[in-house]
Amino acid sequence: MKYAILCFTPEELSGASWTPGQDRQVIDRLERACEAFEGRVTQAARLQPATSAVSVRNNRTDTAVVDGQFIESKEHLIGFYLVDCASLDVAVDFAKSLLAANSRGSGYEIRPIRSLRHEE
């Protein structure tokens, strides 16, 4: 089963506010967590700050493109991992290791992925 593991944190605690040295330390710990997960991480990415987002919205009569993130929240989505796991329990264990590696993050949300394209 494939899962998306989404990382949420208050923006002021995200990598955007770290020194380059602090950022490198966190990235190194996260990379070690991925390596320990034995190749089941298919992709990982850090998102730019929410202030750089553009949202596409349907406002009943037409489509609007607006600056900024779609929702207002104390926590922001700052990154994600795509993983291929035998079970949800395995994905949860990986998310726990990510949280240990990045203690400034506030949480990881795990969602099963359903492909939009027919796989052959």
Short mmCIF file of C-alpha atoms in Angstrom, two decimals:
data_model
loop_
_atom_site.label_atom_id
_atom_site.label_comp_id
_atom_site.label_asym_id
_atom_site.label_seq_id
_atom_site.Cartn_x
_atom_site.Cartn_y
_atom_site.Cartn_z
CA MET A 1 0.00 0.00 0.00
CA LYS A 2 1.23 3.49 -0.76
CA TYR A 3 0.91 6.31 1.75
CA ALA A 4 1.56 10.04 1.81
CA ILE A 5 3.10 11.21 5.07
CA LEU A 6 2.50 14.94 5.38
CA CYS A 7 4.59 17.10 7.72
CA PHE A 8 2.85 19.97 9.49
CA THR A 9 4.50 22.58 11.68
CA PRO A 10 4.03 26.19 12.72
CA GLU A 11 5.76 28.22 10.03
CA GLU A 12 7.93 30.09 12.55
CA LEU A 13 9.42 26.72 13.60
CA SER A 14 10.02 25.46 10.07
CA GLY A 15 13.29 25.41 8.16
CA ALA A 16 12.55 28.91 6.85
CA SER A 17 13.59 30.31 10.23
CA TRP A 18 16.69 28.16 10.79
CA THR A 19 20.31 28.97 10.22
CA PRO A 20 21.94 27.00 7.39
CA GLY A 21 23.70 24.86 10.03
CA GLN A 22 20.48 24.04 11.87
CA ASP A 23 18.79 23.22 8.59
CA ARG A 24 21.61 20.86 7.54
CA GLN A 25 21.47 19.05 10.89
CA VAL A 26 17.73 18.41 10.57
CA ILE A 27 18.03 17.33 6.92
CA ASP A 28 20.85 14.93 7.85
CA ARG A 29 18.71 13.35 10.59
CA LEU A 30 15.72 13.05 8.23
CA GLU A 31 17.91 11.47 5.53
CA ARG A 32 19.16 8.89 8.06
CA ALA A 33 15.54 8.10 9.00
CA CYS A 34 14.76 7.54 5.31
CA GLU A 35 17.79 5.30 4.84
CA ALA A 36 16.78 3.23 7.87
CA PHE A 37 13.36 2.73 6.29
CA GLU A 38 15.02 0.36 3.79
CA GLY A 39 14.14 1.89 0.43
CA ARG A 40 10.40 2.23 0.98
CA VAL A 41 10.49 6.03 0.60
CA THR A 42 9.66 6.63 -3.05
CA GLN A 43 9.82 10.42 -2.87
CA ALA A 44 10.32 13.19 -0.33
CA ALA A 45 10.17 16.97 -0.71
CA ARG A 46 10.26 20.11 1.37
CA LEU A 47 7.79 22.76 0.37
CA GLN A 48 8.64 26.44 0.19
CA PRO A 49 6.96 28.66 2.85
CA ALA A 50 3.16 28.96 2.76
CA THR A 51 3.58 32.65 1.94
CA SER A 52 4.87 31.60 -1.50
CA ALA A 53 1.71 29.58 -2.27
CA VAL A 54 -0.87 30.34 -4.93
CA SER A 55 -4.36 28.84 -4.62
CA VAL A 56 -6.81 27.99 -7.36
CA ARG A 57 -10.39 28.23 -6.08
CA ASN A 58 -13.86 27.75 -7.41
CA ASN A 59 -16.03 30.66 -6.32
CA ARG A 60 -19.33 29.36 -7.83
CA THR A 61 -19.25 31.51 -10.97
CA ASP A 62 -15.68 31.12 -12.15
CA THR A 63 -12.21 30.05 -11.14
CA ALA A 64 -10.01 32.40 -9.15
CA VAL A 65 -6.25 32.30 -8.67
CA VAL A 66 -5.21 33.99 -5.43
CA ASP A 67 -1.94 34.54 -3.65
CA GLY A 68 -1.43 32.60 -0.46
CA GLN A 69 -2.28 29.23 0.98
CA PHE A 70 -5.78 27.88 0.69
CA ILE A 71 -6.56 27.55 4.39
CA GLU A 72 -5.68 29.68 7.35
CA SER A 73 -4.12 27.61 10.07
CA LYS A 74 -1.57 27.85 12.85
CA GLU A 75 0.26 24.93 11.26
CA HIS A 76 1.40 24.68 7.67
CA LEU A 77 2.17 21.77 5.40
CA ILE A 78 5.93 22.00 4.97
CA GLY A 79 6.80 18.73 3.27
CA PHE A 80 5.81 15.21 2.40
CA TYR A 81 7.08 11.67 1.93
CA LEU A 82 5.62 9.08 -0.40
CA VAL A 83 6.17 5.58 0.96
CA ASP A 84 5.33 2.05 -0.08
CA CYS A 85 4.56 -0.05 3.01
CA ALA A 86 3.11 -3.45 3.80
CA SER A 87 0.71 -1.88 6.31
CA LEU A 88 -0.41 1.31 7.99
CA ASP A 89 1.50 0.23 11.11
CA VAL A 90 4.77 0.33 9.14
CA ALA A 91 3.96 3.84 7.84
CA VAL A 92 3.16 4.95 11.41
CA ASP A 93 6.52 3.62 12.62
CA PHE A 94 8.28 5.61 9.87
CA ALA A 95 6.36 8.79 10.79
CA LYS A 96 7.46 8.30 14.40
CA SER A 97 11.09 8.12 13.27
CA LEU A 98 10.63 11.33 11.26
CA LEU A 99 9.17 13.10 14.28
CA ALA A 100 12.14 11.97 16.37
CA ALA A 101 14.52 13.28 13.68
CA ASN A 102 12.74 16.64 13.45
CA SER A 103 11.52 17.43 16.94
CA ARG A 104 10.56 20.97 15.89
CA GLY A 105 7.84 19.58 13.66
CA SER A 106 4.45 19.35 15.27
CA GLY A 107 3.11 16.28 13.55
CA TYR A 108 2.85 13.96 10.58
CA GLU A 109 -0.43 13.02 8.91
CA ILE A 110 -0.59 9.69 7.08
CA ARG A 111 -3.01 9.17 4.21
CA PRO A 112 -3.40 6.16 1.93
CA ILE A 113 -2.86 7.01 -1.72
CA ARG A 114 -5.15 5.91 -4.50
CA SER A 115 -3.66 6.32 -7.96
CA LEU A 116 -5.52 8.57 -10.38
CA ARG A 117 -4.11 6.68 -13.34
CA HIS A 118 -4.72 3.07 -14.18
CA GLU A 119 -1.60 1.13 -13.40
CA GLU A 120 -0.62 -1.46 -15.92
#
